């Protein structure tokens, strides 16, 4: 069992959509509940992104988060970091001849992703 010295969670919950896409009711509160649990009970450093936070869940903002903010927050050595990435909202993936590519299709300026899709990554 690994002993992680740094626990980081990026939690995203999107209820509000544009271009006629139905609004959701539980994505944002689900994300907020998980963020509180990880912060209070498991001592994670949490970056919560919802329709109401300073960092908005737009494609541009999330690209910046993953390419600039995240690398600065991870602490060397890499194997001591635990990263949990959680998304709650609408979405669909792009398809290829071999099924899902794992890439997300942009339907509006909000990042659209699998409903309640989460990734647990350990380096």
Coordinates of C-alpha atoms in Angstrom, one line a residue:
X1 CA 0.0 0.0 0.0
X2 CA 1.3 3.4 -1.0
X3 CA 1.7 6.2 1.5
X4 CA 0.6 9.3 -0.3
X5 CA 1.9 12.6 1.0
X6 CA -0.3 14.8 -1.2
X7 CA -4.0 14.3 -1.9
X8 CA -5.6 16.5 -4.6
X9 CA -9.1 16.4 -5.9
X10 CA -10.6 18.3 -8.9
X11 CA -14.3 18.2 -8.5
X12 CA -16.6 19.5 -11.3
X13 CA -20.4 19.8 -11.2
X14 CA -22.3 21.4 -14.0
X15 CA -26.1 22.0 -13.8
X16 CA -26.5 24.9 -16.2
X17 CA -26.2 24.4 -20.0
X18 CA -26.8 26.4 -23.1
X19 CA -28.2 25.8 -26.6
X20 CA -31.3 24.1 -25.5
X21 CA -29.5 21.4 -23.5
X22 CA -31.6 20.4 -20.4
X23 CA -30.5 21.8 -17.1
X24 CA -29.6 19.3 -14.3
X25 CA -30.6 19.4 -10.7
X26 CA -28.1 17.1 -8.9
X27 CA -24.7 17.5 -10.6
X28 CA -23.7 20.6 -8.7
X29 CA -24.9 19.4 -5.2
X30 CA -23.3 16.0 -5.8
X31 CA -20.0 17.7 -6.6
X32 CA -20.3 20.0 -3.6
X33 CA -21.0 17.0 -1.2
X34 CA -18.1 15.0 -2.5
X35 CA -15.8 18.0 -2.2
X36 CA -16.8 18.6 1.4
X37 CA -16.3 14.9 2.2
X38 CA -12.9 14.7 0.6
X39 CA -11.8 17.9 2.3
X40 CA -13.2 17.3 5.8
X41 CA -12.9 13.6 6.2
X42 CA -9.9 12.6 4.0
X43 CA -7.9 15.9 4.1
X44 CA -7.7 16.4 0.3
X45 CA -6.8 19.7 -1.2
X46 CA -10.0 20.3 -3.3
X47 CA -10.5 22.5 -6.3
X48 CA -14.3 22.7 -6.7
X49 CA -15.7 24.0 -10.0
X50 CA -19.4 24.6 -10.5
X51 CA -21.7 27.0 -12.2
X52 CA -21.3 29.3 -9.1
X53 CA -17.5 29.2 -8.4
X54 CA -15.0 31.8 -9.5
X55 CA -13.4 29.2 -11.9
X56 CA -16.2 28.5 -14.4
X57 CA -16.6 25.0 -16.0
X58 CA -15.8 26.2 -19.5
X59 CA -13.5 24.3 -21.9
X60 CA -10.9 27.1 -21.8
X61 CA -10.9 27.3 -18.1
X62 CA -10.6 23.5 -17.6
X63 CA -7.8 23.3 -20.2
X64 CA -6.0 26.0 -18.2
X65 CA -6.6 24.1 -15.0
X66 CA -5.2 20.8 -16.3
X67 CA -2.2 22.2 -18.2
X68 CA -1.1 25.1 -15.9
X69 CA -2.7 24.9 -12.5
X70 CA -2.5 21.2 -11.9
X71 CA 1.2 20.7 -12.7
X72 CA 2.0 23.5 -10.2
X73 CA 0.0 21.8 -7.5
X74 CA 1.5 18.3 -7.8
X75 CA 4.4 17.8 -5.4
X76 CA 7.5 15.9 -6.3
X77 CA 8.1 13.0 -6.3
X78 CA 5.2 12.2 -8.5
X79 CA 4.5 8.8 -6.9
X80 CA 3.6 10.6 -3.6
X81 CA 0.6 12.3 -5.2
X82 CA -2.9 11.0 -5.3
X83 CA -5.2 12.8 -7.8
X84 CA -9.0 12.3 -7.9
X85 CA -10.8 13.9 -10.9
X86 CA -14.6 13.9 -10.7
X87 CA -17.1 15.2 -13.2
X88 CA -20.9 15.4 -12.9
X89 CA -22.9 16.7 -15.8
X90 CA -24.1 16.0 -19.4
X91 CA -21.8 14.7 -22.1
X92 CA -20.9 12.5 -24.9
X93 CA -17.6 11.1 -26.2
X94 CA -16.3 11.1 -29.7
X95 CA -16.5 7.8 -31.5
X96 CA -14.0 6.0 -33.6
X97 CA -13.9 2.7 -35.5
X98 CA -12.9 1.1 -32.2
X99 CA -15.6 2.6 -30.0
X100 CA -15.1 5.6 -27.7
X101 CA -12.0 7.6 -28.2
X102 CA -12.0 8.9 -24.6
X103 CA -12.1 12.5 -26.0
X104 CA -15.0 14.7 -25.3
X105 CA -17.2 16.5 -27.8
X106 CA -17.8 20.2 -27.4
X107 CA -21.4 21.1 -27.8
X108 CA -21.2 24.6 -26.3
X109 CA -18.6 26.7 -24.5
X110 CA -19.3 24.5 -21.4
X111 CA -17.3 21.3 -21.2
X112 CA -19.8 18.4 -21.7
X113 CA -18.8 15.1 -20.1
X114 CA -20.1 11.8 -19.1
X115 CA -22.7 12.0 -16.3
X116 CA -21.1 11.1 -13.0
X117 CA -17.9 10.0 -14.8
X118 CA -14.9 9.9 -12.5
X119 CA -11.3 9.0 -12.9
X120 CA -8.9 7.9 -10.2
X121 CA -5.3 8.5 -11.1
X122 CA -2.3 7.4 -9.1
X123 CA 1.2 8.2 -10.4

